[in-house]
Short mmCIF file of C-alpha atoms and ligand atoms in Angstrom, two decimals:
data_model
loop_
_atom_site.label_atom_id
_atom_site.label_comp_id
_atom_site.label_asym_id
_atom_site.label_seq_id
_atom_site.Cartn_x
_atom_site.Cartn_y
_atom_site.Cartn_z
CA UNK A 272 146.50 -17.22 -77.53
CA UNK A 273 145.28 -13.60 -77.28
CA UNK A 274 143.19 -12.59 -80.42
CA UNK A 275 141.88 -9.25 -81.37
CA UNK A 276 138.22 -8.71 -81.78
CA UNK A 277 138.56 -8.85 -85.67
CA UNK A 278 140.57 -12.11 -85.36
CA UNK A 279 137.95 -13.60 -83.19
CA UNK A 280 135.23 -12.77 -85.80
CA UNK A 281 137.67 -14.44 -88.50
CA UNK A 282 138.09 -17.52 -86.39
CA UNK A 283 134.25 -17.74 -85.85
CA UNK A 284 133.57 -17.84 -89.55
CA UNK A 285 132.37 -14.10 -90.06
CA UNK A 286 134.43 -13.68 -93.30
CA UNK A 287 133.88 -17.07 -94.69
CA UNK A 288 135.01 -20.65 -94.24
CA UNK A 289 138.16 -20.26 -96.24
CA UNK A 290 139.28 -17.35 -93.81
CA UNK A 291 138.14 -19.50 -90.83
CA UNK A 292 140.04 -22.49 -91.89
CA UNK A 293 143.13 -20.19 -92.22
CA UNK A 294 142.55 -18.84 -88.78
CA UNK A 295 142.11 -22.30 -87.26
CA UNK A 296 145.28 -23.57 -88.86
CA UNK A 297 147.31 -20.51 -87.67
CA UNK A 298 145.95 -20.42 -83.87
CA UNK A 299 146.57 -24.19 -83.65
CA UNK A 300 150.16 -23.59 -84.93
CA UNK A 301 150.49 -20.75 -82.57
CA UNK A 302 149.34 -22.91 -79.58
CA UNK A 303 151.89 -25.51 -80.56
CA UNK A 304 154.73 -23.03 -80.55
CA UNK A 305 153.63 -20.99 -77.49
CA UNK A 306 152.88 -17.91 -79.53
CA UNK A 307 151.02 -15.24 -77.44
CA UNK A 308 149.35 -13.62 -80.43
CA UNK A 309 149.28 -13.16 -84.14
CA UNK A 310 151.34 -10.56 -86.16
CA UNK A 311 150.42 -8.92 -89.15
CA UNK A 312 152.30 -9.81 -92.11
CA UNK A 313 153.28 -7.79 -95.57
CA UNK A 314 154.13 -10.69 -97.71
CA UNK A 315 153.57 -14.29 -98.36
CA UNK A 316 155.46 -16.86 -100.28
CA UNK A 317 153.64 -20.43 -100.70
CA UNK A 318 155.30 -23.52 -101.60
CA UNK A 319 153.77 -26.90 -102.12
CA UNK A 320 152.81 -26.10 -105.57
CA UNK A 321 154.26 -29.05 -107.86
CA UNK A 322 151.67 -31.76 -108.60
CA UNK A 323 154.58 -34.35 -108.24
CA UNK A 324 154.89 -33.19 -104.40
CA UNK A 325 151.30 -32.62 -103.49
CA UNK A 326 149.45 -35.05 -105.47
CA UNK A 327 145.66 -35.54 -106.06
CA UNK A 328 144.96 -34.78 -102.32
CA UNK A 329 146.89 -31.68 -102.18
CA UNK A 330 145.15 -30.49 -105.45
CA UNK A 331 141.58 -31.18 -104.11
CA UNK A 332 142.31 -29.48 -100.73
CA UNK A 333 143.58 -26.30 -102.73
CA UNK A 334 140.49 -26.31 -104.99
CA UNK A 335 138.30 -26.67 -102.05
CA UNK A 336 139.95 -23.70 -100.28
CA UNK A 337 139.75 -21.67 -103.53
CA UNK A 338 135.79 -22.44 -103.96
CA UNK A 339 135.31 -20.85 -100.34
CA UNK A 340 136.07 -17.52 -101.92
CA UNK A 341 139.02 -16.35 -99.51
CA UNK A 342 141.65 -14.18 -100.98
CA UNK A 343 145.15 -13.19 -100.14
CA UNK A 344 145.23 -9.88 -97.99
CA UNK A 345 148.88 -9.27 -98.72
CA UNK A 346 151.43 -9.68 -101.67
CA UNK A 347 151.61 -13.27 -102.21
CA UNK A 348 153.64 -15.38 -104.64
CA UNK A 349 154.10 -19.16 -105.49
CA UNK A 350 157.12 -21.18 -105.33
CA UNK A 351 157.96 -23.30 -108.56
CA UNK A 352 155.56 -25.64 -110.05
CA UNK A 353 156.44 -29.23 -111.45
CA UNK A 354 156.72 -27.89 -115.03
CA UNK A 355 157.32 -25.02 -117.37
CA UNK A 356 153.99 -24.04 -117.86
CA UNK A 357 154.42 -23.20 -121.77
CA UNK A 358 157.21 -25.86 -122.60
CA UNK A 359 156.24 -28.68 -120.57
CA UNK A 360 156.28 -31.12 -123.53
CA UNK A 361 160.04 -30.30 -124.22
CA UNK A 362 160.61 -31.47 -120.59
CA UNK A 363 159.02 -34.93 -121.13
CA UNK A 364 156.00 -33.98 -118.81
CA UNK A 365 152.87 -36.14 -119.59
CA UNK A 366 149.57 -34.53 -120.29
CA UNK A 367 147.79 -35.91 -117.21
CA UNK A 368 150.38 -34.43 -114.99
CA UNK A 369 150.13 -31.26 -117.07
CA UNK A 370 146.36 -30.92 -116.60
CA UNK A 371 146.59 -31.42 -112.86
CA UNK A 372 149.45 -28.89 -112.42
CA UNK A 373 147.25 -26.26 -114.17
CA UNK A 374 144.40 -27.08 -111.66
CA UNK A 375 146.78 -26.36 -108.87
CA UNK A 376 147.96 -22.96 -110.29
CA UNK A 377 144.35 -22.10 -111.14
CA UNK A 378 143.31 -22.75 -107.41
CA UNK A 379 146.20 -20.54 -106.11
CA UNK A 380 145.28 -17.81 -108.62
CA UNK A 381 141.50 -17.80 -107.55
CA UNK A 382 142.89 -17.28 -104.15
CA UNK A 383 144.94 -14.28 -105.23
CA UNK A 384 148.22 -15.87 -105.06
CA UNK A 385 150.29 -14.69 -107.94
CA UNK A 386 151.46 -17.44 -110.21
CA UNK A 387 155.40 -16.24 -110.18
CA UNK A 388 156.30 -19.79 -109.62
CA UNK A 389 159.70 -18.90 -108.44
CA UNK A 390 162.07 -19.50 -105.39
CA UNK A 391 163.40 -16.08 -105.83
CA UNK A 392 160.35 -13.94 -105.25
CA UNK A 393 162.61 -10.96 -104.18
CA UNK A 394 163.82 -10.76 -107.88
CA UNK A 395 160.26 -10.47 -109.14
CA UNK A 396 158.84 -7.88 -107.09
CA UNK A 397 157.82 -9.75 -103.62
CA UNK A 398 160.82 -7.86 -101.99
CA UNK A 399 159.99 -7.23 -98.17
CA UNK A 400 161.76 -4.41 -96.22
CA UNK A 401 163.91 -4.90 -93.20
CA UNK A 402 161.85 -5.45 -90.12
CA UNK A 403 158.83 -6.64 -92.06
CA UNK A 404 156.99 -9.67 -90.49
CA UNK A 405 156.43 -12.20 -93.55
CA UNK A 406 155.59 -15.77 -93.96
CA UNK A 407 157.60 -17.57 -96.71
CA UNK A 408 157.86 -21.29 -97.11
CA UNK A 409 160.65 -22.00 -99.74
CA UNK A 410 163.76 -22.79 -97.52
CA UNK A 411 166.21 -20.91 -99.65
CA UNK A 412 164.12 -17.84 -99.89
CA UNK A 413 163.60 -18.03 -96.06
CA UNK A 414 167.29 -17.80 -95.36
CA UNK A 415 167.70 -14.96 -97.88
CA UNK A 416 164.85 -13.02 -96.45
CA UNK A 417 165.91 -13.07 -92.90
CA UNK A 418 169.58 -12.94 -93.10
CA UNK A 419 170.16 -10.64 -96.39
CA UNK A 420 166.81 -8.65 -96.48
CA UNK A 421 166.36 -8.46 -92.70
CA UNK A 422 162.76 -9.49 -93.01
CA UNK A 423 161.33 -11.69 -90.44
CA UNK A 424 160.00 -15.19 -91.10
CA UNK A 425 159.75 -18.71 -89.58
CA UNK A 426 159.97 -21.63 -91.85
CA UNK A 427 156.67 -21.97 -93.04
CA UNK A 428 154.99 -25.19 -94.52
CA UNK A 429 152.95 -24.48 -97.99
CA UNK A 430 149.50 -24.66 -95.87
CA UNK A 431 150.61 -22.35 -93.27
CA UNK A 432 152.17 -19.78 -95.64
CA UNK A 433 148.86 -19.92 -97.70
CA UNK A 434 146.87 -19.62 -94.36
CA UNK A 435 149.00 -16.62 -93.50
CA UNK A 436 148.17 -14.93 -96.87
CA UNK A 437 144.44 -15.43 -96.56
CA UNK A 438 144.36 -14.07 -92.84
CA UNK A 439 147.11 -11.48 -93.45
CA UNK A 440 148.62 -12.76 -90.17
CA UNK A 441 151.11 -15.44 -88.72
CA UNK A 442 151.80 -16.67 -85.18
CA UNK A 443 154.24 -14.39 -83.33
CA UNK A 444 157.06 -16.97 -82.37
CA UNK A 445 160.37 -18.11 -83.46
CA UNK A 446 162.31 -15.62 -86.02
CA UNK A 447 159.46 -13.09 -85.60
CA UNK A 448 160.94 -12.11 -82.17
CA UNK A 449 164.36 -10.27 -82.12
CA UNK A 450 166.03 -12.35 -79.42
CA UNK A 451 165.50 -15.29 -81.34
CA UNK A 452 167.37 -13.96 -84.21
CA UNK A 453 170.88 -13.91 -82.37
CA UNK A 454 173.76 -16.07 -83.49
CA UNK A 455 174.11 -19.42 -82.04
CA UNK A 456 177.48 -20.59 -83.38
CA UNK A 457 180.55 -18.81 -84.93
CA UNK A 458 181.81 -19.95 -88.08
CA UNK A 459 185.50 -19.24 -88.88
CA UNK A 460 185.98 -19.48 -92.57
CA UNK A 461 189.82 -20.04 -93.04
CA UNK A 462 191.82 -18.44 -95.70
CA UNK A 463 192.48 -21.69 -97.33
CA UNK A 464 188.65 -22.14 -98.16
CA UNK A 465 189.14 -19.73 -100.82
CA UNK A 466 185.79 -18.23 -101.37
CA UNK A 467 185.64 -16.84 -104.92
CA UNK A 468 182.62 -18.28 -107.20
CA UNK A 469 178.94 -18.87 -106.33
CA UNK A 470 179.77 -22.39 -106.13
CA UNK A 471 182.35 -22.07 -103.33
CA UNK A 472 179.49 -20.31 -101.47
CA UNK A 473 177.23 -23.19 -102.07
CA UNK A 474 179.87 -25.74 -100.85
CA UNK A 475 180.57 -23.44 -97.74
CA UNK A 476 176.75 -23.49 -96.85
CA UNK A 477 176.65 -27.23 -97.33
CA UNK A 478 179.65 -27.84 -95.22
CA UNK A 479 178.39 -25.48 -92.54
CA UNK A 480 174.80 -27.04 -92.57
CA UNK A 481 176.17 -30.47 -92.14
CA UNK A 482 178.66 -29.36 -89.36
CA UNK A 483 175.97 -27.50 -87.33
CA UNK A 484 172.77 -29.21 -88.25
CA UNK A 485 170.67 -26.07 -86.97
CA UNK A 486 170.83 -22.81 -85.35
CA UNK A 487 172.08 -19.34 -86.67
CA UNK A 488 175.65 -19.36 -87.67
CA UNK A 489 177.74 -16.06 -87.55
CA UNK A 490 180.32 -16.14 -90.30
CA UNK A 491 183.85 -14.47 -89.70
CA UNK A 492 186.40 -14.28 -92.65
CA UNK A 493 183.91 -13.73 -95.41
CA UNK A 494 184.95 -10.62 -97.06
CA UNK A 495 182.86 -10.18 -100.05
CA UNK A 496 179.59 -11.80 -100.83
CA UNK A 497 177.21 -10.34 -103.53
CA UNK A 498 173.52 -11.24 -103.48
CA UNK A 499 173.88 -14.27 -106.00
CA UNK A 500 176.32 -15.71 -103.81
CA UNK A 501 174.26 -15.26 -100.71
CA UNK A 502 171.41 -16.73 -102.51
CA UNK A 503 172.97 -19.83 -103.46
CA UNK A 504 174.52 -20.09 -99.93
CA UNK A 505 170.94 -19.76 -98.25
CA UNK A 506 169.98 -22.70 -100.35
CA UNK A 507 172.81 -24.97 -99.33
CA UNK A 508 172.54 -24.18 -95.51
CA UNK A 509 168.69 -25.06 -95.62
CA UNK A 510 169.36 -28.28 -97.60
CA UNK A 511 172.11 -29.49 -95.47
CA UNK A 512 171.09 -28.10 -92.08
CA UNK A 513 167.73 -26.60 -92.06
CA UNK A 514 169.39 -23.29 -91.26
CA UNK A 515 166.82 -20.31 -91.67
CA UNK A 516 169.13 -17.48 -90.90
CA UNK A 517 172.74 -16.49 -90.64
CA UNK A 518 174.97 -13.40 -90.09
CA UNK A 519 178.20 -12.29 -91.98
CA UNK A 520 180.44 -9.96 -90.21
CA UNK A 521 180.17 -6.53 -92.27
CA UNK A 522 178.02 -8.00 -94.85
CA UNK A 523 174.41 -8.87 -93.56
CA UNK A 524 172.11 -6.16 -91.87
CA UNK A 525 171.81 -7.67 -88.38
CA UNK A 526 175.39 -8.99 -87.73
CA UNK A 527 176.33 -5.76 -85.96
CA UNK A 528 176.31 -6.03 -82.09
CA UNK A 529 175.88 -9.84 -82.03
CA UNK A 530 177.12 -11.34 -78.80
CA UNK A 531 179.58 -13.96 -79.79
CA UNK A 532 181.55 -14.79 -76.31
CA UNK A 533 181.04 -18.29 -75.25
CA UNK A 534 179.29 -19.64 -78.45
CA UNK A 535 180.25 -22.81 -80.11
CA UNK A 536 183.10 -22.19 -82.81
CA UNK A 537 183.48 -24.23 -86.03
CA UNK A 538 186.35 -23.85 -88.54
CA UNK A 539 185.80 -24.25 -92.14
CA UNK A 540 188.86 -24.65 -94.38
CA UNK A 541 189.95 -26.43 -97.65
CA UNK A 542 189.47 -29.89 -96.30
CA UNK A 543 185.88 -29.42 -94.91
CA UNK A 544 184.87 -27.72 -98.24
CA UNK A 545 186.37 -30.72 -100.17
CA UNK A 546 184.62 -33.26 -98.01
CA UNK A 547 181.52 -31.36 -98.80
CA UNK A 548 182.11 -31.34 -102.50
CA UNK A 549 182.98 -34.96 -102.53
CA UNK A 550 179.77 -36.01 -100.67
CA UNK A 551 177.83 -34.67 -103.67
CA UNK A 552 180.09 -36.34 -106.51
CA UNK A 553 178.80 -39.37 -108.26
CA UNK A 554 180.90 -41.54 -110.36
CA UNK A 555 180.71 -41.33 -114.05
CA UNK A 556 180.16 -38.68 -116.70
CA UNK A 557 177.11 -36.28 -116.41
CA UNK A 558 175.02 -35.95 -119.29
CA UNK A 559 172.84 -33.03 -118.13
CA UNK A 560 174.04 -29.71 -116.74
CA UNK A 561 171.35 -27.94 -114.43
CA UNK A 562 172.10 -24.39 -113.56
CA UNK A 563 169.50 -22.23 -111.65
CA UNK A 564 169.13 -23.50 -107.99
CA UNK A 565 167.87 -21.11 -106.60
CA UNK A 566 166.31 -19.73 -109.89
CA UNK A 567 168.89 -17.62 -112.00
CA UNK A 568 169.16 -13.76 -111.60
CA UNK A 569 169.82 -11.59 -114.58
CA UNK A 570 173.52 -11.63 -113.94
CA UNK A 571 173.80 -15.38 -113.75
CA UNK A 572 171.91 -15.78 -117.05
CA UNK A 573 174.30 -13.28 -118.46
CA UNK A 574 177.30 -15.37 -117.36
CA UNK A 575 175.93 -18.47 -118.87
CA UNK A 576 175.34 -16.67 -122.11
CA UNK A 577 178.83 -15.51 -122.34
CA UNK A 578 180.10 -18.86 -121.43
CA UNK A 579 178.30 -20.80 -124.23
CA UNK A 580 178.59 -18.20 -126.82
CA UNK A 581 179.88 -19.61 -130.12
CA UNK A 582 179.99 -23.24 -128.68
CA UNK A 583 177.37 -26.22 -128.94
CA UNK A 584 176.02 -28.55 -126.54
CA UNK A 585 177.35 -31.95 -127.29
CA UNK A 586 175.27 -34.71 -129.01
CA UNK A 587 173.22 -36.71 -126.27
CA UNK A 588 173.80 -33.94 -123.52
CA UNK A 589 171.72 -31.33 -122.25
CA UNK A 590 171.97 -28.02 -120.78
CA UNK A 591 168.99 -26.87 -118.75
CA UNK A 592 168.77 -23.54 -117.19
CA UNK A 593 166.19 -22.41 -114.61
CA UNK A 594 164.62 -19.01 -113.78
CA UNK A 595 161.48 -17.06 -112.97
CA UNK A 596 159.17 -15.88 -115.83
CA UNK A 597 160.07 -12.28 -114.82
CA UNK A 598 163.70 -12.62 -114.91
CA UNK A 599 163.44 -14.70 -118.31
CA UNK A 600 161.53 -11.66 -119.85
CA UNK A 601 164.64 -9.37 -119.18
CA UNK A 602 167.18 -12.00 -120.13
CA UNK A 603 165.45 -12.59 -123.44
CA UNK A 604 165.41 -8.57 -124.19
CA UNK A 605 169.12 -8.67 -123.59
CA UNK A 606 169.66 -11.78 -125.82
CA UNK A 607 170.64 -14.09 -123.12
CA UNK A 608 168.21 -16.50 -123.67
CA UNK A 609 168.90 -16.47 -127.43
CA UNK A 610 172.61 -17.22 -126.86
CA UNK A 611 171.74 -20.19 -124.69
CA UNK A 612 169.21 -21.73 -126.80
CA UNK A 613 171.59 -20.88 -130.17
CA UNK A 614 174.13 -23.20 -128.26
CA UNK A 615 171.55 -25.91 -127.77
CA UNK A 616 170.69 -25.14 -124.25
CA UNK A 617 167.20 -24.77 -122.85
CA UNK A 618 166.05 -21.95 -120.39
CA UNK A 619 163.12 -23.04 -118.61
CA UNK A 620 160.69 -20.91 -116.26
CA UNK A 621 158.30 -21.76 -113.34
CA UNK A 622 160.04 -24.94 -112.26
CA UNK A 623 163.24 -26.37 -111.36
CA UNK A 624 165.32 -29.56 -111.54
CA UNK A 625 164.10 -30.82 -108.04
CA UNK A 626 160.45 -30.09 -108.31
CA UNK A 627 159.81 -31.45 -112.03
CA UNK A 628 159.56 -35.04 -113.08
CA UNK A 629 163.47 -34.82 -114.34
CA UNK A 630 163.56 -38.65 -114.72
CA UNK A 631 161.29 -38.17 -117.61
CA UNK A 632 163.87 -36.34 -119.37
CA UNK A 633 165.76 -39.39 -120.46
CA UNK A 634 169.02 -37.88 -118.77
CA UNK A 635 170.67 -40.06 -115.96
CA UNK A 636 173.45 -37.87 -114.39
CA UNK A 637 173.03 -34.44 -113.63
CA UNK A 638 175.82 -31.80 -112.94
CA UNK A 639 175.03 -28.71 -111.26
CA UNK A 640 176.85 -25.79 -109.38
CA UNK A 641 174.26 -26.01 -106.48
CA UNK A 642 174.67 -28.21 -103.69
CA UNK A 643 170.82 -28.08 -102.86
CA UNK A 644 170.19 -29.46 -106.22
CA UNK A 645 172.83 -32.03 -106.02
CA UNK A 646 171.45 -33.04 -102.53
CA UNK A 647 167.74 -33.46 -103.53
CA UNK A 648 167.87 -34.62 -107.18
CA UNK A 649 169.17 -38.16 -106.48
CA UNK A 650 166.12 -38.90 -104.18
CA UNK A 651 163.38 -36.97 -105.99
CA UNK A 652 164.34 -37.99 -109.74
CA UNK A 653 166.40 -40.93 -109.10
CA UNK A 654 169.39 -39.47 -111.15
CA UNK A 655 172.79 -39.22 -110.14
CA UNK A 656 174.15 -35.79 -109.20
CA UNK A 657 177.62 -34.10 -109.25
CA UNK A 658 178.61 -30.51 -108.23
CA UNK A 659 181.14 -28.32 -109.75
CA UNK A 660 181.67 -24.79 -110.51
CA UNK A 661 179.68 -22.92 -113.35
CA UNK A 662 182.43 -23.07 -115.81
CA UNK A 663 183.15 -26.85 -115.18
CA UNK A 664 179.61 -27.92 -115.02
CA UNK A 665 178.58 -26.25 -118.30
CA UNK A 666 181.81 -27.00 -119.82
CA UNK A 667 181.22 -30.91 -119.11
CA UNK A 668 178.20 -30.91 -121.63
CA UNK A 669 179.63 -28.87 -124.37
CA UNK A 670 181.40 -30.22 -127.42
CA UNK A 671 185.08 -30.45 -127.61
FE1 F3S B 232 164.57 -23.00 -106.14
FE2 F3S B 232 164.07 -25.57 -106.80
FE3 F3S B 232 166.58 -24.93 -105.87
S1 F3S B 232 162.70 -24.51 -105.69
S2 F3S B 232 166.10 -23.33 -104.56
S3 F3S B 232 165.47 -24.20 -107.79
S4 F3S B 232 165.28 -26.93 -105.36
#
């Protein structure tokens, strides 16, 4: 790889062993993927935060990196942790887990990575511009950044995103190169697919992810899609197919001018949507509704508050809502948090149903409007999972 003089110095250790380690990781990655050089980034988003996922080995590695004194050179934020940092006891999290989780957050903070602990960094100030090179590692946020914001990121792992933050650079390959951002398949969304709710967009993403497996789909026939719908679809595309970018005619910034002739074409209609939904539907009656994968926006929290106002969560059931601390603060001021908690629900921050130890909650069957959450929860938390739209999911745990 071609390195600048400054990058050579960083790699040789002139800026300390933490930066050197970051450069070693980035140049090794660049060699593997055939990158000719590094490119400067404006933003990093770092996953691999939950103690449940990275364990003692990951914690010790981060602490060692932090001791080196290396600091993030760009805006850098964290993905969700394994617990709500202040209300962890209410989630059934054990003290030993809590203490280790705090050590992880502290190590990241020492390296200058802001402990936003959210998968929606773009809702709390880490908002790259179109054309910016960035290094993000949360799969739903990667799809959103590439497709909706028009920023450029590969699917980074936690360590490579952290290394990019500390070096201010990432290897130039994959989705950092314009030609690699072209559509690779056309998805014809048939009128029967009826895309109305955010849940419909999640199911569409899941169906397309399963049908294509990978690549960059170009959606035809999606007429309206607001940011919340695109956010939840990005998550489902990533969960079902590892898809890091998509285009929607008339909606996303890089859709115009795509060459579609000769591309594989896939039709998605009512039948494919129903198949995707059934694949994520377990037998039995759910006892915990989880909303907020990806983390809720202020608008989504308002929708939930209106839905539960004047109602109560039934005895033995739960309504857990997940968001970032930044959005929580706004929702609290508007009375949304109060309305949800008055109904017996809980609004948790800094974590989510997939990365916290949900099995400790005592619930056995989760219902959610997010296909990504229903895809992962059964394997991580060993709970059954079912998908439904917001009204049905919340309604299933309310009295009456
Ligand atoms: Fe976010 Fe957790 Fe879903 S990180 S996208 S809420 S699995």
